[in-house]
Coordinates of C-alpha atoms and ligand atoms in Angstrom, one line a residue:
M1 CA -0.1 17.2 -54.9
E2 CA 1.6 17.2 -52.2
R3 CA 2.8 20.6 -52.4
L4 CA -0.4 21.8 -53.6
N5 CA -1.4 20.4 -49.3
S6 CA 0.9 21.3 -47.9
H7 CA -0.3 25.2 -49.2
L8 CA -3.8 24.3 -48.2
K9 CA -2.5 23.1 -44.6
I10 CA -0.8 26.5 -44.8
A11 CA -4.3 28.1 -45.9
E12 CA -6.5 26.4 -43.1
T13 CA -4.2 27.2 -40.4
C14 CA -4.1 31.1 -41.2
H15 CA -7.5 32.1 -39.4
S16 CA -9.0 35.3 -40.4
V17 CA -8.7 38.9 -42.4
R18 CA -7.2 40.5 -45.1
Q19 CA -4.9 38.0 -45.6
N20 CA -8.0 35.9 -43.9
L21 CA -7.2 33.2 -46.5
I22 CA -3.3 33.1 -48.2
F23 CA -2.7 31.9 -51.5
V24 CA 0.6 31.1 -52.3
A25 CA 1.8 31.4 -56.1
Q26 CA 2.6 28.3 -57.3
F27 CA -1.2 27.3 -57.3
K28 CA -2.4 26.0 -60.1
K29 CA -6.1 26.0 -59.5
M30 CA -7.2 28.2 -57.2
S31 CA -10.3 26.6 -55.2
D32 CA -13.6 28.5 -54.3
D33 CA -13.4 26.7 -51.4
L34 CA -10.1 27.7 -50.3
Y35 CA -10.4 32.2 -51.3
N36 CA -13.8 31.1 -48.9
N37 CA -14.9 34.0 -50.6
E38 CA -12.5 36.7 -49.0
V39 CA -9.1 35.4 -51.1
A40 CA -6.2 37.3 -50.1
F41 CA -3.9 37.0 -53.2
E42 CA -0.5 37.7 -52.6
L43 CA 2.1 36.9 -54.9
Q44 CA 5.1 37.3 -52.9
P45 CA 6.1 35.4 -49.9
K46 CA 5.5 38.5 -47.9
V47 CA 3.6 35.0 -47.0
I48 CA 5.5 34.4 -44.3
D49 CA 4.4 37.5 -42.6
E50 CA 0.6 37.0 -43.4
T51 CA 0.5 33.4 -41.6
R52 CA 0.8 35.5 -38.8
Q53 CA -3.1 36.0 -38.5
G54 CA -4.3 33.9 -35.2
E55 CA -0.1 34.4 -34.5
A56 CA 0.4 34.0 -29.7
M57 CA 3.1 36.8 -29.1
I58 CA 5.8 35.7 -26.1
T59 CA 6.7 38.9 -24.6
A60 CA 8.8 40.1 -21.3
R61 CA 8.3 41.7 -18.0
P62 CA 10.4 44.5 -17.1
Q63 CA 12.5 43.0 -14.6
S64 CA 11.5 46.4 -12.9
V65 CA 8.5 45.6 -12.6
K66 CA 7.3 42.9 -9.7
A67 CA 5.2 39.9 -10.8
N68 CA 1.9 39.2 -10.4
G69 CA 2.0 35.7 -10.7
K70 CA -0.6 36.2 -13.6
K71 CA 0.1 34.8 -17.4
F72 CA -1.4 36.0 -20.3
Y73 CA -1.8 34.9 -23.8
I74 CA -2.9 37.0 -26.8
E75 CA -3.6 35.8 -30.1
S76 CA -4.3 38.4 -33.0
Y77 CA -6.3 38.6 -36.3
G78 CA -6.6 41.5 -38.6
C79 CA -4.6 44.2 -40.0
Q80 CA -1.2 45.2 -39.6
M81 CA -2.4 47.8 -37.3
N82 CA -4.5 45.3 -35.2
F83 CA -0.7 43.1 -34.7
A84 CA 0.7 46.1 -34.1
D85 CA -2.1 46.8 -31.0
S86 CA -1.6 43.6 -29.5
E87 CA 2.3 44.3 -29.4
V88 CA 0.6 47.7 -27.1
V89 CA -1.8 45.7 -25.0
A90 CA 1.1 43.1 -23.9
S91 CA 3.2 46.4 -23.1
I92 CA 0.7 47.6 -20.7
L93 CA 0.0 43.9 -19.3
N94 CA 3.9 43.6 -19.3
S95 CA 3.9 46.8 -16.9
A96 CA 1.0 45.5 -14.9
G97 CA 3.2 42.9 -13.5
F98 CA 1.8 39.8 -16.0
D99 CA 3.8 37.5 -17.5
A100 CA 3.2 36.3 -21.6
T101 CA 2.6 32.6 -22.4
T102 CA 2.7 30.8 -26.4
E103 CA 0.1 28.2 -24.3
F104 CA -3.8 29.3 -23.9
I105 CA -3.8 26.5 -21.7
D106 CA -1.8 27.7 -18.5
A107 CA -3.0 31.7 -19.3
D108 CA -4.9 33.2 -16.5
L109 CA -5.7 35.3 -19.0
I110 CA -6.7 34.6 -22.9
L111 CA -7.5 37.6 -25.0
I112 CA -8.3 37.8 -28.4
N113 CA -7.4 40.8 -30.7
T114 CA -9.8 40.5 -33.3
C115 CA -11.2 42.1 -36.6
A116 CA -14.6 43.2 -37.9
I117 CA -13.6 44.5 -41.3
R118 CA -15.6 41.1 -43.1
E119 CA -18.0 38.3 -41.8
N120 CA -16.1 35.5 -42.5
A121 CA -13.7 37.3 -40.1
E122 CA -15.8 37.3 -37.4
Q123 CA -17.1 33.9 -37.7
R124 CA -13.6 32.5 -37.6
I125 CA -12.9 35.0 -34.4
R126 CA -16.4 32.9 -33.0
H127 CA -15.2 29.4 -33.3
R128 CA -12.0 30.1 -32.0
L129 CA -13.8 31.2 -28.9
Q130 CA -14.8 28.1 -28.9
H131 CA -11.9 26.1 -28.1
F132 CA -10.8 28.2 -24.9
R133 CA -13.3 26.7 -23.2
G134 CA -12.1 23.6 -21.9
V135 CA -9.4 26.5 -20.0
K136 CA -12.4 28.1 -18.6
K137 CA -13.9 24.8 -17.1
R138 CA -10.0 23.2 -15.6
K139 CA -8.7 26.5 -14.6
K140 CA -10.9 28.2 -12.0
G141 CA -10.6 32.4 -12.8
A142 CA -9.0 31.8 -15.6
L143 CA -10.9 34.7 -18.2
V144 CA -11.4 35.5 -21.6
G145 CA -11.6 39.0 -23.4
V146 CA -12.1 40.5 -26.2
L147 CA -10.7 43.5 -27.7
G148 CA -10.1 44.9 -31.5
C149 CA -13.1 46.3 -34.0
M150 CA -15.4 43.3 -33.4
A151 CA -15.6 44.2 -29.8
E152 CA -15.7 47.8 -31.1
R153 CA -18.7 46.9 -33.1
L154 CA -20.2 44.5 -30.9
K155 CA -20.6 46.5 -27.5
E156 CA -22.3 44.8 -24.5
Q157 CA -24.0 42.1 -27.0
F158 CA -20.6 40.3 -27.0
L159 CA -21.4 39.0 -23.6
E160 CA -24.9 38.0 -24.4
Q161 CA -23.7 36.3 -27.3
E162 CA -20.7 34.8 -26.9
K163 CA -21.5 33.7 -22.8
I164 CA -17.5 32.5 -22.3
V165 CA -16.2 36.0 -22.5
D166 CA -15.5 38.4 -19.5
I167 CA -13.9 41.2 -21.0
V168 CA -14.7 42.9 -23.6
A169 CA -12.4 45.9 -24.9
G170 CA -12.3 48.7 -28.1
P171 CA -8.6 50.0 -29.3
D172 CA -8.9 52.9 -28.0
T173 CA -9.0 51.7 -24.4
Y174 CA -6.3 49.8 -23.7
R175 CA -4.9 51.4 -21.3
Y176 CA -7.8 50.8 -19.0
L177 CA -7.9 46.4 -19.7
P178 CA -5.9 46.0 -15.8
D179 CA -8.5 48.0 -14.6
L180 CA -10.9 45.1 -16.8
I181 CA -9.0 42.6 -15.3
A182 CA -9.8 43.4 -11.8
E183 CA -13.2 44.1 -12.4
A184 CA -13.9 40.8 -14.5
G185 CA -11.4 38.6 -11.7
S186 CA -14.1 40.2 -9.2
G187 CA -16.9 38.0 -11.0
Q188 CA -18.5 41.2 -12.8
K189 CA -18.6 41.2 -16.7
A190 CA -16.7 44.4 -17.6
V191 CA -17.1 46.6 -20.6
N192 CA -15.2 49.6 -22.3
V193 CA -15.5 50.6 -25.4
L194 CA -15.4 53.9 -25.5
L195 CA -13.5 56.0 -28.7
S196 CA -11.4 58.3 -28.1
R197 CA -10.7 62.4 -30.2
E198 CA -6.9 62.0 -28.4
E199 CA -5.5 58.5 -28.0
T200 CA -2.7 57.4 -29.7
Y201 CA -0.2 55.3 -27.0
A202 CA 2.4 57.6 -28.1
E203 CA 4.6 57.0 -24.8
I204 CA 3.6 52.8 -24.9
N205 CA 7.0 51.3 -26.1
P206 CA 5.5 48.3 -28.0
V207 CA 7.4 44.9 -27.3
R208 CA 8.5 43.2 -30.1
L209 CA 10.2 40.0 -28.7
N210 CA 8.4 37.5 -31.3
S211 CA 9.3 39.8 -33.9
N212 CA 12.4 39.0 -36.2
G213 CA 14.3 41.7 -35.2
I214 CA 15.0 42.5 -38.4
T215 CA 11.3 44.6 -39.9
A216 CA 9.4 45.9 -37.2
F217 CA 5.5 48.4 -37.8
I218 CA 5.0 51.3 -35.9
S219 CA 1.7 53.1 -35.6
I220 CA 2.1 57.0 -36.5
M221 CA -1.7 57.5 -36.3
R222 CA -5.1 55.6 -35.2
G223 CA -9.2 55.7 -36.6
C224 CA -10.4 57.3 -39.8
D225 CA -12.0 60.3 -40.4
N226 CA -13.5 58.6 -44.2
M227 CA -16.1 57.9 -44.7
C228 CA -15.7 54.5 -47.5
A229 CA -19.3 52.9 -47.8
F230 CA -18.3 49.5 -47.4
C231 CA -15.9 50.1 -44.2
V232 CA -16.3 49.3 -40.6
V233 CA -13.0 51.0 -39.8
P234 CA -15.0 54.6 -38.9
F235 CA -17.4 52.9 -36.4
T236 CA -15.3 50.4 -34.9
R237 CA -11.2 52.2 -34.6
G238 CA -13.0 56.0 -33.7
R239 CA -11.8 59.3 -35.3
E240 CA -8.6 60.3 -37.5
R241 CA -6.1 61.6 -34.8
S242 CA -2.4 61.9 -35.4
R243 CA 0.2 60.2 -33.1
D244 CA 3.5 63.0 -31.5
W245 CA 5.7 62.6 -34.7
Q246 CA 8.4 62.5 -31.8
T247 CA 7.2 59.8 -30.4
I248 CA 7.6 58.0 -33.3
V249 CA 11.0 59.0 -34.5
A250 CA 12.0 57.9 -30.7
E251 CA 10.4 54.5 -31.5
A252 CA 12.4 54.0 -34.7
K253 CA 15.5 55.2 -33.9
E254 CA 15.3 52.7 -30.5
L255 CA 14.4 49.8 -33.3
Y256 CA 17.6 51.0 -35.3
E257 CA 20.0 50.7 -32.2
Q258 CA 18.5 47.4 -31.7
G259 CA 19.3 46.0 -34.7
Y260 CA 16.2 46.5 -36.7
R261 CA 17.1 47.8 -40.0
E262 CA 13.9 48.1 -41.6
V263 CA 10.5 50.1 -40.1
T264 CA 6.7 50.3 -41.8
L265 CA 4.3 53.1 -40.4
L266 CA 0.9 52.4 -40.6
G267 CA -2.2 54.3 -40.5
Q268 CA -5.4 53.5 -42.2
N269 CA -4.9 56.7 -44.4
V270 CA -1.7 58.1 -43.5
D271 CA -1.3 60.8 -46.0
S272 CA -3.5 62.2 -43.2
Y273 CA -1.4 62.7 -41.2
R274 CA -0.8 65.6 -39.2
Y275 CA 0.6 66.9 -36.1
S276 CA 1.3 69.6 -34.4
E277 CA 2.8 71.1 -30.9
D278 CA 0.2 73.7 -30.4
P279 CA -2.0 72.4 -28.7
T280 CA -4.6 74.9 -29.9
L281 CA -4.5 73.5 -33.6
V282 CA -6.8 70.3 -33.9
G283 CA -9.8 69.2 -35.5
K284 CA -10.9 71.5 -38.3
K285 CA -8.4 74.2 -37.7
L286 CA -4.9 71.5 -37.8
L287 CA -6.4 71.1 -41.4
E288 CA -6.7 74.1 -42.8
A289 CA -3.3 75.6 -41.0
K290 CA -1.4 72.4 -43.1
Y291 CA 0.6 74.8 -44.5
D292 CA 2.5 76.4 -41.3
P293 CA 6.2 75.3 -40.6
G294 CA 5.0 73.9 -37.3
V295 CA 2.8 71.2 -38.8
V296 CA 4.6 67.9 -39.9
N297 CA 2.7 66.3 -41.9
F298 CA 3.3 62.6 -43.6
A299 CA 6.3 63.6 -46.2
G300 CA 7.8 65.4 -43.4
L301 CA 7.5 62.7 -40.6
M302 CA 9.2 60.3 -43.6
E303 CA 12.0 62.4 -43.7
K304 CA 12.4 62.4 -40.2
V305 CA 12.0 59.2 -40.4
A306 CA 14.4 59.1 -43.3
L307 CA 16.9 60.5 -41.8
I308 CA 17.8 58.7 -39.0
A309 CA 20.1 56.5 -40.5
P310 CA 20.4 56.3 -44.2
D311 CA 20.9 52.2 -44.1
L312 CA 17.3 51.8 -42.1
R313 CA 14.7 51.2 -44.7
V314 CA 11.5 53.3 -44.1
R315 CA 8.1 51.4 -45.5
F316 CA 4.8 53.0 -44.8
S317 CA 0.9 51.9 -45.0
T318 CA -1.6 52.7 -46.7
S319 CA -2.2 55.8 -48.9
H320 CA -6.0 57.3 -49.9
P321 CA -5.8 57.9 -53.9
K322 CA -7.2 60.8 -52.5
D323 CA -4.8 62.0 -50.3
M324 CA -1.5 61.3 -51.7
T325 CA -0.1 64.3 -52.5
D326 CA 3.5 64.7 -54.5
D327 CA 5.4 66.2 -51.5
V328 CA 5.3 61.9 -50.0
L329 CA 6.1 60.9 -53.7
H330 CA 9.5 63.5 -54.2
M331 CA 10.3 62.7 -50.6
M332 CA 10.4 59.0 -52.0
A333 CA 12.5 60.5 -54.8
K334 CA 14.5 62.0 -52.7
Y335 CA 16.1 59.4 -50.0
P336 CA 17.1 56.7 -51.3
N337 CA 16.2 54.5 -48.2
I338 CA 12.3 55.1 -48.5
C339 CA 11.2 52.5 -50.3
K340 CA 10.1 52.2 -53.7
Y341 CA 6.6 50.6 -53.0
V342 CA 3.2 52.3 -52.9
H343 CA 0.4 50.2 -51.8
L344 CA -2.7 52.6 -53.4
P345 CA -6.2 50.5 -53.3
V346 CA -7.7 50.9 -56.1
Q347 CA -11.2 49.0 -54.7
S348 CA -13.2 49.4 -58.5
G349 CA -12.0 50.7 -61.3
N350 CA -15.7 52.1 -62.2
S351 CA -16.1 55.8 -61.7
R352 CA -20.2 55.0 -60.8
I353 CA -19.2 52.1 -58.6
L354 CA -16.1 54.5 -57.1
E355 CA -19.1 57.1 -55.7
M356 CA -20.9 54.5 -54.7
M357 CA -18.5 53.3 -52.1
N358 CA -18.4 57.3 -51.5
R359 CA -14.9 57.1 -52.1
T360 CA -14.4 60.5 -53.3
Y361 CA -12.0 59.7 -56.4
D362 CA -12.8 58.4 -59.8
R363 CA -11.4 56.7 -62.2
E364 CA -9.2 59.2 -64.0
W365 CA -8.2 61.2 -61.1
Y366 CA -6.7 57.7 -59.9
I367 CA -4.8 56.7 -63.0
Q368 CA -3.6 60.7 -62.7
R369 CA -2.2 59.5 -58.7
I370 CA -0.5 56.5 -60.7
E371 CA 1.4 58.6 -63.3
A372 CA 2.7 60.8 -61.0
I373 CA 3.7 57.5 -58.9
R374 CA 5.4 56.5 -62.2
R375 CA 6.8 60.7 -63.1
I376 CA 7.9 61.2 -59.8
V377 CA 9.6 57.3 -58.5
P378 CA 9.6 54.7 -61.7
D379 CA 10.7 52.5 -60.2
A380 CA 8.0 52.1 -57.5
A381 CA 6.6 49.0 -57.3
I382 CA 2.8 49.6 -57.1
S383 CA -0.3 47.3 -55.0
T384 CA -3.5 47.4 -54.3
D385 CA -6.8 46.2 -51.9
I386 CA -9.4 45.4 -55.1
I387 CA -13.4 44.4 -53.6
S388 CA -15.6 42.0 -56.6
G389 CA -19.1 42.2 -56.3
F390 CA -20.0 45.3 -54.5
C391 CA -23.7 46.7 -54.9
S392 CA -25.3 46.9 -58.1
E393 CA -21.9 46.3 -59.9
T394 CA -22.6 45.6 -63.9
E395 CA -20.7 43.2 -65.9
E396 CA -19.4 46.7 -67.6
E397 CA -18.4 47.6 -64.6
H398 CA -16.0 44.6 -63.3
K399 CA -14.7 44.9 -67.1
D400 CA -13.4 48.5 -65.4
T401 CA -12.1 47.3 -62.7
L402 CA -9.8 44.4 -65.5
S403 CA -9.3 46.7 -67.2
M404 CA -7.5 49.3 -64.7
M405 CA -5.2 46.5 -63.9
E406 CA -4.5 45.5 -66.9
Y407 CA -3.7 49.5 -67.4
V408 CA -1.3 49.5 -63.4
K409 CA -0.1 45.9 -63.4
Y410 CA 0.0 45.5 -59.6
S411 CA 3.1 44.0 -58.2
M412 CA 0.6 42.6 -55.5
A413 CA -3.1 42.6 -54.7
Y414 CA -5.2 42.1 -51.7
M415 CA -9.1 41.4 -53.0
F416 CA -12.3 40.6 -51.6
V417 CA -15.5 39.6 -52.3
Y418 CA -17.7 42.7 -51.1
S419 CA -18.9 41.5 -47.7
E420 CA -21.9 43.6 -46.7
R421 CA -21.2 45.2 -43.2
P422 CA -23.8 46.4 -40.4
G423 CA -24.0 49.7 -39.5
T424 CA -22.1 51.0 -42.4
V425 CA -23.1 53.2 -45.5
A426 CA -23.7 50.9 -48.4
A427 CA -25.5 48.5 -45.8
K428 CA -27.8 51.2 -45.0
K429 CA -28.3 53.1 -48.6
Y430 CA -28.0 49.6 -51.1
K431 CA -29.0 46.3 -52.1
D432 CA -26.1 43.4 -51.9
D433 CA -28.0 42.5 -54.9
V434 CA -24.8 40.7 -56.6
P435 CA -25.5 37.4 -56.7
E436 CA -22.4 35.4 -54.7
D437 CA -21.4 33.1 -57.1
V438 CA -21.0 36.0 -59.8
K439 CA -19.5 38.2 -56.9
K440 CA -17.4 34.5 -57.1
R441 CA -16.9 34.5 -60.7
R442 CA -15.6 38.0 -61.1
L443 CA -13.2 37.9 -57.8
Q444 CA -11.2 34.7 -59.6
E445 CA -11.2 36.7 -63.4
I446 CA -9.5 40.1 -61.4
V447 CA -7.3 36.7 -59.5
D448 CA -5.7 35.3 -62.5
I449 CA -5.0 38.6 -64.4
H450 CA -3.2 39.7 -61.3
R451 CA -1.4 36.2 -61.2
L452 CA -0.3 37.1 -65.1
H453 CA 0.8 40.2 -64.6
A454 CA 2.5 39.7 -61.2
L455 CA 4.5 37.1 -63.1
E456 CA 5.5 39.5 -66.1
L457 CA 7.1 42.3 -63.6
N458 CA 8.9 39.5 -62.3
K459 CA 10.4 38.0 -65.3
E460 CA 11.1 42.0 -66.4
D461 CA 13.4 42.0 -63.6
V462 CA 15.5 38.9 -64.8
G463 CA 19.2 40.5 -65.2
K464 CA 18.4 42.9 -62.6
E465 CA 20.4 43.9 -59.3
F466 CA 18.9 44.2 -56.3
E467 CA 20.4 45.8 -52.9
V468 CA 18.2 43.2 -50.4
L469 CA 17.8 43.7 -46.9
I470 CA 18.4 40.3 -45.3
E471 CA 14.7 38.8 -43.1
G472 CA 16.0 35.5 -43.2
V473 CA 16.5 31.9 -44.1
S474 CA 13.8 30.3 -46.6
A475 CA 11.4 28.2 -45.0
R476 CA 11.9 25.5 -48.4
N477 CA 15.7 25.2 -47.9
D478 CA 18.1 26.4 -44.7
M479 CA 21.2 26.5 -47.3
E480 CA 18.6 29.8 -48.9
L481 CA 18.4 33.3 -47.5
Y482 CA 15.6 35.4 -48.4
G483 CA 14.8 39.1 -48.2
R484 CA 13.0 42.1 -50.2
N485 CA 14.1 44.6 -52.8
T486 CA 13.3 48.0 -52.1
Q487 CA 10.2 47.3 -54.5
N488 CA 8.9 44.6 -51.7
K489 CA 9.7 42.1 -53.7
V490 CA 11.1 39.0 -52.1
I491 CA 14.4 37.3 -53.4
V492 CA 16.0 34.1 -52.8
F493 CA 19.3 33.1 -53.0
P494 CA 22.2 30.8 -51.7
K495 CA 23.1 31.7 -48.2
G496 CA 27.4 32.0 -48.0
D497 CA 28.7 33.6 -45.6
L498 CA 25.9 36.1 -44.6
K499 CA 23.4 37.4 -41.9
P500 CA 19.5 38.5 -41.4
G501 CA 19.5 42.1 -40.8
T502 CA 22.6 42.6 -43.4
Y503 CA 21.9 43.7 -47.1
A504 CA 23.5 41.9 -50.0
N505 CA 23.6 43.5 -53.4
V506 CA 21.4 40.6 -55.5
R507 CA 20.6 39.4 -59.5
V508 CA 18.0 38.4 -60.2
T509 CA 18.9 34.7 -62.6
S510 CA 15.1 33.6 -62.8
C511 CA 11.4 33.8 -61.0
T512 CA 8.2 32.4 -59.8
S513 CA 5.3 34.0 -60.6
G514 CA 5.9 34.6 -56.1
T515 CA 9.5 34.9 -55.7
L516 CA 13.0 36.3 -57.8
I517 CA 15.7 34.3 -57.1
G518 CA 19.5 35.3 -57.5
T519 CA 23.4 35.1 -57.0
V520 CA 24.8 37.6 -54.8
I521 CA 27.3 39.9 -56.3
Q522 CA 30.5 40.4 -54.2
Ligands
SAM601 N1 -7.6 52.3 -45.0 C1 -7.4 51.8 -45.9 C2 -8.0 52.0 -47.5 O1 -8.9 52.8 -47.4 O2 -7.8 51.7 -48.9 C3 -7.7 49.8 -46.2 C4 -8.3 49.4 -44.4 S1 -9.0 48.1 -44.4 C5 -8.8 47.4 -43.6 C6 -8.7 46.7 -45.8 C7 -9.1 46.4 -46.8 O3 -10.4 45.4 -47.0 C8 -9.9 47.5 -48.0 O4 -8.7 48.5 -48.9 C9 -10.9 46.6 -48.7 O5 -10.4 46.7 -50.2 C10 -11.3 45.6 -47.7 N2 -12.5 46.0 -47.1 C11 -13.1 46.7 -46.1 N3 -14.1 46.4 -46.3 C12 -14.7 45.7 -46.6 C13 -15.5 44.9 -46.9 N4 -17.3 45.4 -46.1 N5 -16.3 43.6 -47.9 C14 -15.2 43.4 -48.6 N6 -13.6 43.5 -48.5 C15 -13.6 44.7 -48.2
SF4_602 FE1 -11.9 51.8 -44.5 FE2 -11.9 53.9 -46.5 FE3 -11.2 54.8 -44.1 FE4 -9.8 52.5 -45.4 S1 -10.2 54.7 -45.9 S2 -10.1 52.3 -42.8 S3 -11.6 51.5 -46.9 S4 -13.2 53.9 -44.4

């Protein structure tokens, strides 16, 4: 019970999104209250990262930049891309002379980088904004800015709905933040939500001072051109665009030189990454020129990053089943430092629902992609995202999702109840007609099956040996370290004289559904 309470506490402190409520596998019973409709069930203590929801970020102003005497505070919600964006924002503000603080009560500028993916995520942000009222009362001139997807979705409306807000800045406008801050400082409300077809913040070096110094995210593209019927991202993050590969490789190299040993290449649909230095090759022309030797695709980009150093691990997220090519899988197989782990969101196991979702693949196609992974990268772990109770989903169709889970046996899954988002294709075309209690019950069934699979897969790992990148000291026992194997599974083992940021060979001796437990092999 004590442990349950402590996990509940962790969950309470996590404010939002995809990982809206973090569930740790050791829970015996999963209460609906805990899930609050948006279960992110994560069976790996990777939850350590996921508890970053609402995390404040501390950064350092470059010494060459004169301080302007003002402090900013930034907290972030949502997906990894949002956290990576906050690092870009921090870099822009540092360069404009702002210093960072992790205490919002000390700040002259409070920024909240928001998520709009589900209604719950937005409610949390609104609730959080109320906490900043006191600062504005106490500190004359203190400003509150809302960044990210919710800012983009609500635009000026945000200022009307939440009087506390002074600045609204969409994801493509962070370069203009210093101007927006000046505008708001002069008493006007400042809004910029223009979406761009070009902005990738390519040359801005994100600041990462509050990271673990071992693993980092690199945004390789922005936006999304897919129009999944349930999803607000194409409206809040704009058209898809790929970042110049040279700046990506330079960023990864610099991270490696600073001691980082793992980079995760981030995009909403990494498989459609495509960059050409030829400025005439844009849009459709770039798509058509995909076999042009001057065009770097995702497989090519992965190879360039993998070649930086054999002990720099490369991960990526997210893969789209319609776009994940065998080329990418062959590249994974070719380089031992490209991690054997694919996050391949299925959303539903039923072809009619997938069509309504506009995912542009069906059940058979998805299965065929799973087969390709198993054939080309047989040791790869596969994880997923699942939505329960999408518009008109029947009991039989829900069972197709369960049977897909049985077929794949995902090592990790983010599982959500469908939440209608204004402006999306589904909101316009379909009725959100699956009752809430049915959605929740189906979600519970999905979660229960997933938990069984995770335990089953972990049991299969007992007795095996893995190379582990050590990420830190275990939160439960400071005599133990934890790290991940290439399949992204967390392994805990006795510390000995090993250090975070190095590799160890570990033999798994036992497991829970959430963690592998092992001993180091000399
Ligand atoms: N680009 C990724 C892809 O295509 O899989 C996913 C990006 S989205 C930020 C993360 C996940 O949130 C989705 O995979 C989906 O499972 C979930 N999601 C998005 N919109 C949702 C909605 N309206 N209701 C419930 N879950 C949603
Ligand atoms: Fe949303 Fe679909 Fe784009 Fe993913 S691929 S961000 S789910 S529209």
